[in-house]
Structures are given as structure tokens and as C-alpha cells.
Tab-separated table of C-alpha atoms in Angstrom:
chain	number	residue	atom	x	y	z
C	994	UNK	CA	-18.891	-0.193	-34.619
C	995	UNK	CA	-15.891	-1.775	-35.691
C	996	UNK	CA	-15.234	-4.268	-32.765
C	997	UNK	CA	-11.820	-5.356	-33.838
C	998	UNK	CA	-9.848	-2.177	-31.952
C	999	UNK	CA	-11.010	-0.665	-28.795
C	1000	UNK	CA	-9.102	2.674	-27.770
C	1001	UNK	CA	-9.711	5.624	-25.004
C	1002	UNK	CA	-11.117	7.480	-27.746
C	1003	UNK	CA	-13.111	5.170	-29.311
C	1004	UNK	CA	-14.851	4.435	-25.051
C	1005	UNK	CA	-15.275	8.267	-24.859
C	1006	UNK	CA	-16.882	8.918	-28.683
C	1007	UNK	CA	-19.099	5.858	-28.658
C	1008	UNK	CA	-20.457	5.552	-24.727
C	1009	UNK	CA	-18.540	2.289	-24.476
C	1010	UNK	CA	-18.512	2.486	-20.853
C	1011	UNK	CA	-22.187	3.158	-19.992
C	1012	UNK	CA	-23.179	1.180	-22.854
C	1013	UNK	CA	-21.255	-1.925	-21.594
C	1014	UNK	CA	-22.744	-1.300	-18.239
C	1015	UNK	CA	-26.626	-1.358	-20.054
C	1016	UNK	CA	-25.850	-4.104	-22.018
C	1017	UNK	CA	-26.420	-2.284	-25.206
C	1018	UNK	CA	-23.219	-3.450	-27.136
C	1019	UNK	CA	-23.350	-6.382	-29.370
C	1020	UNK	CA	-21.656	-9.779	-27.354
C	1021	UNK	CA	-18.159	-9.110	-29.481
C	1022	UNK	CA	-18.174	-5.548	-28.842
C	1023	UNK	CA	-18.660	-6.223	-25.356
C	1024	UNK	CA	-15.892	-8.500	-25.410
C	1025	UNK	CA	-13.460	-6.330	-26.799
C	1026	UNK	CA	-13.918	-3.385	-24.703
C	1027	UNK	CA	-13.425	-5.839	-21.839
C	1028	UNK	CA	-10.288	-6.568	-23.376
C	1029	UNK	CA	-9.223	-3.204	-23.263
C	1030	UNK	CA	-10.330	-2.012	-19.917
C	1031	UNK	CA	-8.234	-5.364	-18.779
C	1032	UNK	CA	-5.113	-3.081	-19.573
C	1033	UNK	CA	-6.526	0.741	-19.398
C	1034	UNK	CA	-6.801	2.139	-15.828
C	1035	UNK	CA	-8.122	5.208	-17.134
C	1036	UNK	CA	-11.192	3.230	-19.084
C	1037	UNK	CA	-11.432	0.695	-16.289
C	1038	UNK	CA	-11.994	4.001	-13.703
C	1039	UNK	CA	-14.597	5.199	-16.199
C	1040	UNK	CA	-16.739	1.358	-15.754
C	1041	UNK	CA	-16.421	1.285	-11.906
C	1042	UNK	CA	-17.739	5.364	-11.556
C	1043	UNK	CA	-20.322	4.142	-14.355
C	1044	UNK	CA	-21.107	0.519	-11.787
C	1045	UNK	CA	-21.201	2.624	-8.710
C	1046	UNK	CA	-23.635	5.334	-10.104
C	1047	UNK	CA	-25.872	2.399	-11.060
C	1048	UNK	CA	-25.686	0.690	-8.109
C	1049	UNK	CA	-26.715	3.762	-5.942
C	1050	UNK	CA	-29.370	4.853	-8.388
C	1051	UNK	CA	-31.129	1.612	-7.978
C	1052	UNK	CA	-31.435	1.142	-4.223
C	1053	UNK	CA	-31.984	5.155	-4.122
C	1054	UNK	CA	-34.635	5.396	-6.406
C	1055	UNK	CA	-37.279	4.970	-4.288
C	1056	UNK	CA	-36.474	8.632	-2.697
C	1057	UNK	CA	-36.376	10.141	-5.799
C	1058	UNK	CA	-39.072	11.924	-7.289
C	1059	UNK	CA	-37.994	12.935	-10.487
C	1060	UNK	CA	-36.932	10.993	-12.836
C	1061	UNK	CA	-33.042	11.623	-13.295
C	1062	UNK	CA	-33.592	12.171	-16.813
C	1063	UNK	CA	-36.073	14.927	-16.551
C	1064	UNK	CA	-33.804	16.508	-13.976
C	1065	UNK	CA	-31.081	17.104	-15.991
C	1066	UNK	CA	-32.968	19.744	-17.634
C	1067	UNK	CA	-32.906	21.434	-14.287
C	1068	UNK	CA	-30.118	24.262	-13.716
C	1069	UNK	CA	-27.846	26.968	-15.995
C	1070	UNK	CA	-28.174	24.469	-18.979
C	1071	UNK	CA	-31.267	25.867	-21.563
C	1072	UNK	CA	-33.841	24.305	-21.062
C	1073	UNK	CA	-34.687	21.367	-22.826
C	1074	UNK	CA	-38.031	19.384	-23.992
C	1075	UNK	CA	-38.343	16.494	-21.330
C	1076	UNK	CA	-36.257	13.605	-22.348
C	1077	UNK	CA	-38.061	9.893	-22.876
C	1078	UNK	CA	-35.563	7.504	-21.717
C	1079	UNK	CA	-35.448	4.141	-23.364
C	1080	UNK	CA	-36.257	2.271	-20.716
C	1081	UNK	CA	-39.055	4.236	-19.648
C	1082	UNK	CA	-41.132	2.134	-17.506
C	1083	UNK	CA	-38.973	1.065	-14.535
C	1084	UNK	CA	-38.320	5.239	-13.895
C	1085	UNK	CA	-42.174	5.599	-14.404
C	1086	UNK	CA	-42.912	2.654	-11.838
C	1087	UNK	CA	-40.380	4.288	-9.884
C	1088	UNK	CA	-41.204	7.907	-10.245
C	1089	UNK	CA	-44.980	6.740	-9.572
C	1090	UNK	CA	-43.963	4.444	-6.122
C	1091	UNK	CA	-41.798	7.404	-5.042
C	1092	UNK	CA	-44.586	9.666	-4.817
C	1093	UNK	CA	-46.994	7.275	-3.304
C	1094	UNK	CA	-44.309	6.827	-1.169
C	1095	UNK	CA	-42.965	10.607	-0.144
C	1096	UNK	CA	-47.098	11.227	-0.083
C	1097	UNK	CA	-47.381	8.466	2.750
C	1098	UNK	CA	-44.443	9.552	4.942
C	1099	UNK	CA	-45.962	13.077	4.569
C	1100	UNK	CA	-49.477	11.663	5.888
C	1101	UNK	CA	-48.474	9.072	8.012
C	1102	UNK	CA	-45.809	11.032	9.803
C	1103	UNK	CA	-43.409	9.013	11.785
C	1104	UNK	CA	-44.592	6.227	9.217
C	1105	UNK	CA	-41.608	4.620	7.551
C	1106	UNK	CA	-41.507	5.059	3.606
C	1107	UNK	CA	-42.772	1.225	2.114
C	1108	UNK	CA	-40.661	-0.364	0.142
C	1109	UNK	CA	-40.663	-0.417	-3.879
C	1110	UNK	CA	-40.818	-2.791	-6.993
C	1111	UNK	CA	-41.409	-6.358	-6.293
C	1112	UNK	CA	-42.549	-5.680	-2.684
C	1113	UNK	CA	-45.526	-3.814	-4.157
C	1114	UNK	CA	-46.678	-7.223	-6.162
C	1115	UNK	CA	-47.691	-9.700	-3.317
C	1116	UNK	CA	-50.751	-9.563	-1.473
C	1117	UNK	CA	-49.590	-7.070	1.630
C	1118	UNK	CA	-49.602	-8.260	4.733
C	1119	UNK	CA	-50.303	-11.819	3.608
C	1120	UNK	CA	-47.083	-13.357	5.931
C	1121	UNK	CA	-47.154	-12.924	9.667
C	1122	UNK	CA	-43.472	-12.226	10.439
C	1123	UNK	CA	-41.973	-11.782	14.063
C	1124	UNK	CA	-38.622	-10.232	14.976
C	1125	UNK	CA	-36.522	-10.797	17.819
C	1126	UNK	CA	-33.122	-11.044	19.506
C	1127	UNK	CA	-30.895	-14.356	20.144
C	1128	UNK	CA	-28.417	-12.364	22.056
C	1129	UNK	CA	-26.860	-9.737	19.663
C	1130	UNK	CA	-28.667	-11.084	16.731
C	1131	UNK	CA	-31.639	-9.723	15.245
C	1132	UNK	CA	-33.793	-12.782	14.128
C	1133	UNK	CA	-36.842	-12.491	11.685
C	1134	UNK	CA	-39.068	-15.659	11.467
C	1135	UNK	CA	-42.099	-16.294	9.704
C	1136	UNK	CA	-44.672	-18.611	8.419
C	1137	UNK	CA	-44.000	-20.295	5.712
C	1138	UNK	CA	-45.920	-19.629	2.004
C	1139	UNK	CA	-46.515	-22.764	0.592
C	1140	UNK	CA	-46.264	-21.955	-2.980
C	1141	UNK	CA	-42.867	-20.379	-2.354
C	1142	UNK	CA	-39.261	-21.246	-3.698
C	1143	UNK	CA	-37.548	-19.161	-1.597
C	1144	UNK	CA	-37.644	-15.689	0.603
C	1145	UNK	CA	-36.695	-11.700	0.211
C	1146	UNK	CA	-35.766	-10.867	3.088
C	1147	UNK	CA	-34.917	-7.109	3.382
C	1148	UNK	CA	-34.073	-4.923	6.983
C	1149	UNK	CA	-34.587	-1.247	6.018
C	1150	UNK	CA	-33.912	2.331	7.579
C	1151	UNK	CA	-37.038	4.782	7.718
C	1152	UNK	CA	-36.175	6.312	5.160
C	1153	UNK	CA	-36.185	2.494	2.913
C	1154	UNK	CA	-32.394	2.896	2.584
C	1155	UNK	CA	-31.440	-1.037	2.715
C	1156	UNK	CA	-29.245	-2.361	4.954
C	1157	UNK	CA	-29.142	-6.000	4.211
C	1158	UNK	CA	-31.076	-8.210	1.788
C	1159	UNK	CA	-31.021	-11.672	0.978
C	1160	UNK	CA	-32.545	-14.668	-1.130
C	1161	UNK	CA	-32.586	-17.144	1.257
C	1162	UNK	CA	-34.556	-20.517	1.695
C	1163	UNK	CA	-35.612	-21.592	5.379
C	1164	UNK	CA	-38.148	-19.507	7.277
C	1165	UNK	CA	-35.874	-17.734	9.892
C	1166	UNK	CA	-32.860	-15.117	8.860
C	1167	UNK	CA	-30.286	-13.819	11.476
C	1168	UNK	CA	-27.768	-10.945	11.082
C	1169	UNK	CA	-25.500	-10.643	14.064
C	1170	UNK	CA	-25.598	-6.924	15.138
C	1171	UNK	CA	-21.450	-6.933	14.564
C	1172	UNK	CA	-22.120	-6.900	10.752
C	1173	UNK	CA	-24.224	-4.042	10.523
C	1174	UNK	CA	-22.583	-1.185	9.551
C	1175	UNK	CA	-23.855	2.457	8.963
C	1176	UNK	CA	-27.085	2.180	11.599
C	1177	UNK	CA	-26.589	3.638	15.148
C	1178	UNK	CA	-27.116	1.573	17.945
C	1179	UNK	CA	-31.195	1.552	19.639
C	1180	UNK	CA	-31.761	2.934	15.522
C	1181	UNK	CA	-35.466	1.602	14.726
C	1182	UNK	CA	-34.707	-0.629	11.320
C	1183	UNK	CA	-37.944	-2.333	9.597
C	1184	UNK	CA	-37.861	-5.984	8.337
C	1185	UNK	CA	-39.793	-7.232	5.166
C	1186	UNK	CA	-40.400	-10.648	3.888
C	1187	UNK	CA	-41.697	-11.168	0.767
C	1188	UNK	CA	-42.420	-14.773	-0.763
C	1189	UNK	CA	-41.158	-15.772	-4.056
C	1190	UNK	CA	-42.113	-18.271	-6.857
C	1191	UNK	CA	-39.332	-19.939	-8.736
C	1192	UNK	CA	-39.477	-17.008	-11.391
C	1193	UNK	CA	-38.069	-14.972	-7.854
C	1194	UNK	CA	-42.030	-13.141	-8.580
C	1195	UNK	CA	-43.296	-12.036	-4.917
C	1196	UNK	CA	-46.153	-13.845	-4.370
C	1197	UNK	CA	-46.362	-12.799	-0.779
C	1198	UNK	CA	-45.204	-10.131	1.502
C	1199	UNK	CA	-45.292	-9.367	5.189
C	1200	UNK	CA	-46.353	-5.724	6.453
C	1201	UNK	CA	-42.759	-4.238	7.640
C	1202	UNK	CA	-42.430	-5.037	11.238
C	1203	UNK	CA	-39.822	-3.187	13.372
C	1204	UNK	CA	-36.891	-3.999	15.506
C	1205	UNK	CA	-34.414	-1.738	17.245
C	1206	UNK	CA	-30.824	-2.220	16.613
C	1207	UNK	CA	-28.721	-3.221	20.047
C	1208	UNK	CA	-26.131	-1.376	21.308
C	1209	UNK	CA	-22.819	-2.262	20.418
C	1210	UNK	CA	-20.386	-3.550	22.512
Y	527	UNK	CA	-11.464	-27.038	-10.364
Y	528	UNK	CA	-12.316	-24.253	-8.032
Y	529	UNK	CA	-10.405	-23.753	-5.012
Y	530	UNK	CA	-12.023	-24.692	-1.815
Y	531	UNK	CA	-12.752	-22.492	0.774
Y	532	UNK	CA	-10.022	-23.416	2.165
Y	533	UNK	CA	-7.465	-22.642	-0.266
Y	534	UNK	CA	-8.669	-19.354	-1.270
Y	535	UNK	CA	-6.111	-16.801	-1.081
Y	536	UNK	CA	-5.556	-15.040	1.989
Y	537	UNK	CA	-2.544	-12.222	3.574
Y	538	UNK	CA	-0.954	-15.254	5.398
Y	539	UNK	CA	-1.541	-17.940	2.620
Y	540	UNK	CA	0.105	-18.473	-0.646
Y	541	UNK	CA	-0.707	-21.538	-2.161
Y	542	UNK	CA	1.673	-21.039	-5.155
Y	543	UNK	CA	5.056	-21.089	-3.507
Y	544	UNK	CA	7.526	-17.734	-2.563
Y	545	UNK	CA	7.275	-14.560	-4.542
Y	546	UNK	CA	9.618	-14.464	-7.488
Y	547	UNK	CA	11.767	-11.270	-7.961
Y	548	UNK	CA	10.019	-9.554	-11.040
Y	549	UNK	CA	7.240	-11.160	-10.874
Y	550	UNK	CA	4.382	-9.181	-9.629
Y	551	UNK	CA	3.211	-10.185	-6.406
Y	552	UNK	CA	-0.284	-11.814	-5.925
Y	553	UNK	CA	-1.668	-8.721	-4.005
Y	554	UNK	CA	-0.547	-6.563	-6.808
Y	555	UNK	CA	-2.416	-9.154	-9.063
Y	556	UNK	CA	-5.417	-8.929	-7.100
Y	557	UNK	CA	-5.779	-5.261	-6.076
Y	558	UNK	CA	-5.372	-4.302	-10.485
Y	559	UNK	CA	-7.544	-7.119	-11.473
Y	560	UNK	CA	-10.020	-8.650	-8.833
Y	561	UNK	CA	-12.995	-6.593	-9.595
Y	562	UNK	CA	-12.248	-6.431	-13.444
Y	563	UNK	CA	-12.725	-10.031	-13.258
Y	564	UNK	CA	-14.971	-10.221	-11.023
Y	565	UNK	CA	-16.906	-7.747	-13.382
Y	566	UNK	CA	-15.907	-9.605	-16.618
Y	567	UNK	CA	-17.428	-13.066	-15.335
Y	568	UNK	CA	-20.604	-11.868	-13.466
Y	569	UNK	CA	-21.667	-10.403	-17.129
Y	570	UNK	CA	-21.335	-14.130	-18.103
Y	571	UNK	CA	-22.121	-16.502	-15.349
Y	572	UNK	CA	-25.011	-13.543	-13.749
Y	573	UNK	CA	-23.882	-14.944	-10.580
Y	574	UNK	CA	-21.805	-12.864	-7.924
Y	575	UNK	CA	-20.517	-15.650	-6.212
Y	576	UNK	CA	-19.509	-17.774	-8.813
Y	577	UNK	CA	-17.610	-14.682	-10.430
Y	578	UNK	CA	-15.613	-14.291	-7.157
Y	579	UNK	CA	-14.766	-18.326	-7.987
Y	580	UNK	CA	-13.698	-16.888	-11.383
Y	581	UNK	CA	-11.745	-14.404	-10.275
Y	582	UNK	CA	-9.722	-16.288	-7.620
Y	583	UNK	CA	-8.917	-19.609	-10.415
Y	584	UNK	CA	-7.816	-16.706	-12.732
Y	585	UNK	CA	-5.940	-15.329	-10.164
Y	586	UNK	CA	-4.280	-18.308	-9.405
Y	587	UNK	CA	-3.775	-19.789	-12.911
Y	588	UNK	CA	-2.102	-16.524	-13.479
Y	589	UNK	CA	0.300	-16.310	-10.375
Y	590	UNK	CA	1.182	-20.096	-11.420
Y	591	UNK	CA	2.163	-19.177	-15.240
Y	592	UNK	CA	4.035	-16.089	-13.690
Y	593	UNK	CA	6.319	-18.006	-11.513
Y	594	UNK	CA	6.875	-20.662	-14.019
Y	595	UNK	CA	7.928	-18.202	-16.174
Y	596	UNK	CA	5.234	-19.319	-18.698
Y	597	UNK	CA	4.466	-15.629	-19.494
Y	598	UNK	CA	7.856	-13.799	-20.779
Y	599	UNK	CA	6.236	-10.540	-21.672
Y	600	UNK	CA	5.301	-9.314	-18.566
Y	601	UNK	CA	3.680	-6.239	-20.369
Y	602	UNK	CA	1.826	-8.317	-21.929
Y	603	UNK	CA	0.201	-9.632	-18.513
Y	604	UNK	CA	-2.957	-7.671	-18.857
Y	605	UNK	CA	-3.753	-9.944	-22.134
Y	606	UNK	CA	-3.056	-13.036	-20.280
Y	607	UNK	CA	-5.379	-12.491	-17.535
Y	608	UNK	CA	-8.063	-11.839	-20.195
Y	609	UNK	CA	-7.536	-14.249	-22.137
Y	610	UNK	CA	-7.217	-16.651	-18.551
Y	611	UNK	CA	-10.070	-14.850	-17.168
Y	612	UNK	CA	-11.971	-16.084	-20.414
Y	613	UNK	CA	-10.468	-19.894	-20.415
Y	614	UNK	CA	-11.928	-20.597	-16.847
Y	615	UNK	CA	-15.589	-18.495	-17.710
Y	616	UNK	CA	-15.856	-21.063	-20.045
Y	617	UNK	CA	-15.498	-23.720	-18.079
Y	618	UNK	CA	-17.215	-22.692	-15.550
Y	619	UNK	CA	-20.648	-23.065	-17.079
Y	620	UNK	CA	-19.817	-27.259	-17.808
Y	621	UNK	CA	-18.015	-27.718	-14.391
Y	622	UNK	CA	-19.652	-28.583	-11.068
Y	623	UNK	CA	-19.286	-25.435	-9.284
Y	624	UNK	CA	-22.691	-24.400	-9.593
Y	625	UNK	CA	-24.036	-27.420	-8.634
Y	626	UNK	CA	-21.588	-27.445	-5.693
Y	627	UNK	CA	-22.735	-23.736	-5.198
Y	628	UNK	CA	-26.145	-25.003	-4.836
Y	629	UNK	CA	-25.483	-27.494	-2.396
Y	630	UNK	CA	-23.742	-25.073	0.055
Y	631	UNK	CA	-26.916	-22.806	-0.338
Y	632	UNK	CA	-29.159	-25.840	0.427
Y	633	UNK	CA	-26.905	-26.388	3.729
Y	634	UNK	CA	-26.793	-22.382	4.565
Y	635	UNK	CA	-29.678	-20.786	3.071
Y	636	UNK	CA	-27.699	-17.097	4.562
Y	637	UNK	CA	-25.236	-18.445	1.439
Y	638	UNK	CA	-27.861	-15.790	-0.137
Y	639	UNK	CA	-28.542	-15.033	-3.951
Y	640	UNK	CA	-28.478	-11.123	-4.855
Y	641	UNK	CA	-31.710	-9.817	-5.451
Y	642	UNK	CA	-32.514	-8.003	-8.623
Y	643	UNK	CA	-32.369	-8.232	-12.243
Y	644	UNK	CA	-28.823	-6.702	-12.178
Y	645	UNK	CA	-26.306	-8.686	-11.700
Y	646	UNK	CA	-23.381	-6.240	-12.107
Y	647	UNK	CA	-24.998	-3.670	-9.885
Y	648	UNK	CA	-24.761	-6.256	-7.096
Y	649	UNK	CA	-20.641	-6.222	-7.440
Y	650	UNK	CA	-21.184	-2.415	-5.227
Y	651	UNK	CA	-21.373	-3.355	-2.276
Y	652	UNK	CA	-24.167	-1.744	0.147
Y	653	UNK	CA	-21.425	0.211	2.185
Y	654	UNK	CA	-19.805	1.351	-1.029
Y	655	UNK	CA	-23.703	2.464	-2.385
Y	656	UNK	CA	-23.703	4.363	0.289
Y	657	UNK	CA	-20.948	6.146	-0.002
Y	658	UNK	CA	-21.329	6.916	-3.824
Y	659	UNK	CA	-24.782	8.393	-2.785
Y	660	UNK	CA	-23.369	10.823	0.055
Y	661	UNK	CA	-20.988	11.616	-2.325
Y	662	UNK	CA	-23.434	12.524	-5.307
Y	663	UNK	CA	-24.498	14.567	-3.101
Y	664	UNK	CA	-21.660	16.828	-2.963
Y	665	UNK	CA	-21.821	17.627	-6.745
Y	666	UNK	CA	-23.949	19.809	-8.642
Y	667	UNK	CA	-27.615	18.922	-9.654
Y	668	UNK	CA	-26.206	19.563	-12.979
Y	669	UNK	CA	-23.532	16.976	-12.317
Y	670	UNK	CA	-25.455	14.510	-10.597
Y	671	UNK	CA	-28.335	14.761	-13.137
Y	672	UNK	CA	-25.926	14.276	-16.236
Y	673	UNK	CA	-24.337	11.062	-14.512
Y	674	UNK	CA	-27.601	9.283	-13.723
Y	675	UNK	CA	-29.145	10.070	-17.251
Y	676	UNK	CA	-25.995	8.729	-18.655
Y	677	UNK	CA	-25.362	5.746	-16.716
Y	678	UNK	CA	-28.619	4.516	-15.188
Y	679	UNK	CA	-31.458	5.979	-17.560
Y	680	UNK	CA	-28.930	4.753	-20.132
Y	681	UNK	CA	-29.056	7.819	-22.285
Y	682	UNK	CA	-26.336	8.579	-24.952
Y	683	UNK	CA	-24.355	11.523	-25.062
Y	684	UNK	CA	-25.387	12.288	-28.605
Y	685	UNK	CA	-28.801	12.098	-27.966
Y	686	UNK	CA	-28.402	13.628	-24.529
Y	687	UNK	CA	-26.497	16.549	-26.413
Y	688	UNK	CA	-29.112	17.471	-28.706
Y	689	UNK	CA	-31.528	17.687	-25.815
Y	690	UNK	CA	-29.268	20.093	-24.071
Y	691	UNK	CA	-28.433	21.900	-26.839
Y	692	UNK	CA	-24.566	21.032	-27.051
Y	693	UNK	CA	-22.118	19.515	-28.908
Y	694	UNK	CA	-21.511	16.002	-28.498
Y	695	UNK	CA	-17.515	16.685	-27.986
Y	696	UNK	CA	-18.714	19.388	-25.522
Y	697	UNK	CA	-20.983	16.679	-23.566
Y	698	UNK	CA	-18.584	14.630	-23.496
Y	699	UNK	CA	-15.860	17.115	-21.607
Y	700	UNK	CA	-19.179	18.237	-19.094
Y	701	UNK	CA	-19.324	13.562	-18.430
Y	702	UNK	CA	-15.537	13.392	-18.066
Y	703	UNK	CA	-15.715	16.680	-15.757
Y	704	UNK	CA	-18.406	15.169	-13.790
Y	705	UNK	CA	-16.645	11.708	-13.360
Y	706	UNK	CA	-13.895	13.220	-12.343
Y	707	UNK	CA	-15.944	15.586	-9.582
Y	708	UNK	CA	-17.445	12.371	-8.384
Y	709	UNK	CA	-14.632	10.195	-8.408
Y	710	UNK	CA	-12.799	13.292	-5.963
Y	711	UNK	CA	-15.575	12.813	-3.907
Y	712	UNK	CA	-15.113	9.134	-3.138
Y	713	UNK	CA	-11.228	9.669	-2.566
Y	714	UNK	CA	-10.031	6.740	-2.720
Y	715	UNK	CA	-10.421	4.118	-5.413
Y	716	UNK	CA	-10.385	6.894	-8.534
Y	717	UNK	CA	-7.487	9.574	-8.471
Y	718	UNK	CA	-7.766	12.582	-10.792
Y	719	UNK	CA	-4.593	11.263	-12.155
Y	720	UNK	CA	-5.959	8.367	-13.423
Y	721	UNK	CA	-9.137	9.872	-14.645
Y	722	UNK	CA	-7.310	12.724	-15.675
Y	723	UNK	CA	-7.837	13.671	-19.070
Y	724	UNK	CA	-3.759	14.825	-19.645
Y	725	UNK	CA	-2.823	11.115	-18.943
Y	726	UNK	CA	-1.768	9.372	-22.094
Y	727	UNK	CA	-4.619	7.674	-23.562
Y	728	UNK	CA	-4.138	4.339	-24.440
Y	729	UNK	CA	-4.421	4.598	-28.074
């Protein structure tokens, strides 16, 4: 690509925007469409839709079964072979927790769905974790991993949508119950801690242990 | 050489002196450029916070050329907030921000990192993921399907076209026809206009 002029039709012929957003263009092509989506709404629109799908499709993976990629070969379109994405194994971890997943709220019930990715890595159940209330606040403490730099700390719905999660280094972590948004008041929310080496590897992880959410005021 | 907490910008706080007529105000600033920034300098710094830093020295680098009429072209004010954006990036990596950053965390470990791999996919907030997932949902499997394999399994359209038996050019249309479905759907921060492919492209 010729990295000297960026134009709409130039984003739209060559991927620019989901390229940018993979971090498939060379370091001066990425630089120059950033230069142009500086001054092009219409470009800049096409980035944040392009960011926001992303975004979604990471935390939502877990509750998705098939791989995107082999789902676009659903519907009116003919039907094509199945498509090998590039980066095949994170959708194959994820298409493979997502199943173990679906499979255990299925068996288990009421059981929430467990978490994905690095919360799969540590010994389970290795930290003993206790929530509770100081007031309105929802506390999570824990014992602390020796080994570890710092904490994941993650408060879930049922159905492992996240509502918060944070790096953080002590052995407590509050959330007042004003700054959760989205979760209805006496809703059932599961913590997780996981422990994490300097790398940010889990090393250790506590089962999910869960809280109810207090009413608002 | 980054503002303190304290002199970050705020409604009621302007620490650059009155508006000047012609000028464009620092909310206008902010609400065109803040997350282009914000985008441009977490690609470079893979920090969140530390791009919000960026993004507010920019902002206020910018404001102060602006009003001392340092910038005469102001069409050419998209440029200078690049270029700006780009001149404080720079510096950011030798100045003692992120060792200042560090310290805060030390003091208030809730002063969290984002977790992940992906930094940029941390600049959505939870709320907003949220919303762009309820609103996915409102658009066709065919749609939805096309977006994800575009933008997340990082598929490209000419590749994606021969697997679906289409035309590049025709792919293409079917992307910009499903951005512009899902940017509907969110309402507010996309307008068809803007995505709208009768706008003048910016050739």
C-alpha cells in the first residue's frame, strides 16, 4: 500500500479500518490512516463501529457457540466452505470453553456459566475468597497468593456477562453499589479472583462465590 | 507535564482563559477529538489511562495555540491536533507520568489496570459493550455475522468475498449497509448522515 495518501476510498478498498483495529497495517500505514480519520468523520465513524464490535465480541464470546466466522455462512447467502480465520486459536479456545460452558449451565441448572480464558489456567478453587457488605458496598477479600504480582478481580452476572473487572494489588476490592449500573437490585452477581504473576498469567483462582446486589436507595 | 488531577478540564473550569470568538470552544474540541486521541495514543502507550493524559495535554496544547492565534488556518485544525497529539505521545514515553501513574496505583490499588491483551478494546466502556451487544441483536444474523468476521475474526473483505461468493465491491456495499444498520441501532454517537454513503467522501 502506498502509505503516503489515505482517502475514503482507499479505507473502504483496502480494510483500513478493521485492519487498523487488528493491527495488521505496517507502523507508517497505521500512522497515516490515523492522520486521516483525525479529519474524516465518516472514516472515524467506520473505527469506533469497528472498536465497539470488538469490544462486545470479546467479553461476549463466552456465550457464543459458533465461531462468528463460521456463522456467516449461515442465512440467504450460498453457502460457503467453512472459513479458517487467521487467528484461529483464541475462537477455537473460545468456541471449545463456550460449549463446556453452555453444557454446564444445561447440567448444572441454576449453575452460573464459569468464566473463560485466563480464569481457566490457575488451579480452581486454589484462593478462599469471602464477600460481604460495608454498608452499600460489596467487598471481596481474600487470602493472599504468595507468588502473585497482583489480582483479577471480576463480579459477573449468571449468565458471565461482566460487570466490573480490575487489576488491582491489595487483597480486598470494594465497588460501592451506586456505580453499578445495568444489574437490578437483590440480582445474584458472582465474584472471581484469580492470582497473577508479573507476566499478568493466572496462577491462581478462587471458585466464584456469590453476593446479592442491595437495593438502591 | 501532565496536568494534575486537579487541573483537568472540567464544565466549570477553563484553565486557558475566556473563549475567543472563532475559535472553537474546548467542548467542541473535546467532543470531535477526545476519543480519536484517546484511540491514537492507547495504540502507542497500550495504556488507557495514560492515553486519557494524552488526550487532555493535547487538548490543552491545542486550546492554548488556538487562542494565541498560533494556528491561522483553522481548517487546518484537524492536522494540528495530529500532529500535537503525536508531539506529546512522544514524550510521554521519556516523561515521568508513568512512573507517577505507578505511584498513584501503589497508593489506590482500585487505580486498576485493564485486563486483556487489547488495549484499544478497553477504550468501550462496559455500559457502552453492552449496548453494542443489545443492539447486534437487532440486526440480521447475516449482518451481525459479516461484522464480527470482519472486525473481530479479522477477516478481509476480499477473502471474505470469495468465500461468499461475491464481489469484493459488492461486500463491501453488504459492510457499509451493515455499519450503517448497526450504527441506527445505537442512535446516538453514529448518524446515517455521517455514515451515509451520499456524503462527500473525503478524497
Amino acid at each position: 500500500m502506498e502509505p503516503t495518501r489515505i482517502t475514503c476510498t482507499r479505507v473502504e478498498e483496502e480494510d483500513l479500518d478493521a485492519r487498523y483495529l487488528a493491527g495488521a497495517l505496517s507502523e507508517e500505514e497505521a500512522e497515516a490512516f490515523e492522520e486521516h480519520y483525525f479529519g474524516c468523520d465518516r472514516c472515524w465513524a467506520a473505527v469506533q463501529i469497528g472498536l465497539d464490535v470488538r469490544a462486545a465480541a470479546q467479553t461476549g464470546m463466552e456465550r457464543r457457540v459458533d465461531p462468528p466466522a463460521l456463522a456467516v455462512a449461515r442465512g440467504s447467502e450460498p453457502r460457503p466452505a467453512p472459513i479458517a480465520p487467521r487467528r484461529w486459536w483464541p475462537l477455537a479456545i473460545a468456541a471449545t470453553v463456550a460449549v463446556l460452558a453452555v453444557g454446564l449451565w444445561q447440567w448444572g441448572g441454576r449453575s452460573p456459566v464459569m468464566p473463560t480464558g485466563d480464569g481457566l489456567r490457575g488451579p480452581a478453587d486454589s484462593i478462599h475468597a469471602v464477600a460481604s457488605f460495608r454498608g452499600r458496598t460489596l467487598v471481596l477479600s481474600w487470602q493472599g497468593t504468595p507468588s502473585a504480582d497482583r489480582y483479577g478481580v471480576r463480579l459477573q452476572k449468571r449468565d458471565a456477562t461482566v460487570v466490573v473487572e480490575r487489576i488491582v494489588g491489595d487483597t480486598s476490592f470494594a465497588i460501592p453499589r451506586d456505580s453499578l449500573s445495568g444489574v437490578a437490585d437483590r440480582e445474584r452477581l458472582f465474584w472471581e479472583v484469580r492470582a497473577l504473576d508479573a507476566l499478568r498469567r493466572t496462577i491462581a483462582r478462587s471458585r466464584l462465590v456469590p453476593t446479592e446486589v442491595p437495593a438502591s436507595r | 507535564m501532565f496536568p494534575t488531577d486537579h487541573e483537568r478540564y472540567s464544565a466549570d473550569q477553563d484553565p486557558t482563559g475566556p473563549p475567543v470568538p472563532g475559535v472553537p470552544t474546548e467542548s467542541e474540541l473535546a467532543a470531535r477529538y477526545w476519543d480519536r486521541i484517546r484511540l491514537f495514543a492507547t495504540r502507542r502507550v497500550n495504556d488507557a489511562s495514560l492515553a486519557e493524559d494524552i488526550a487532555q495535554e493535547t487538548l490543552r496544547r491545542v486550546i492554548e495555540a488556538l487562542r494565541a492565534g498560533r494556528v491561522q488556518n483553522t481548517d487546518a485544525i484537524a492536522g494540528f491536533v495530529f500532529q500535537t497529539a503525536k508531539h506529546v505521545c512522544m514524550h510521554a514515553h521519556r516523561s515521568a507520568g508513568r512512573e507517577a501513574r505507578a505511584m498513584r496505583r501503589l497508593h489506590d490499588p482500585s487505580d486498576a489496570d485493564v485486563v486483556g491483551p487489547d488495549a484499544l478494546t478497553h477504550l468501550v466502556s462496559e455500559e457502552r459493550r453492552r449496548r453494542v451487544r443489545t443492539a447486534l441483536e437487532t440486526l440480521s444474523p447475516e449482518d451481525r455475522d459479516l461484522l464480527h468476521a470482519v472486525y473481530f475474526a479479522q477477516l478481509d473483505t476480499a477473502e471474505l468475498a470469495a468465500k461468499l461468493g461475491l464481489s469484493p465491491g459488492a461486500l463491501r456495499v453488504r459492510k457499509h449497509r451493515a455499519v450503517q444498520r448497526l450504527a441506527a441501532a445505537l442512535g446516538a454517537r453514529q448518524t446515517d448522515e455521517t455514515l451515509s454513503g451520499d456524503r462527500e467522501l473525503n478524497e
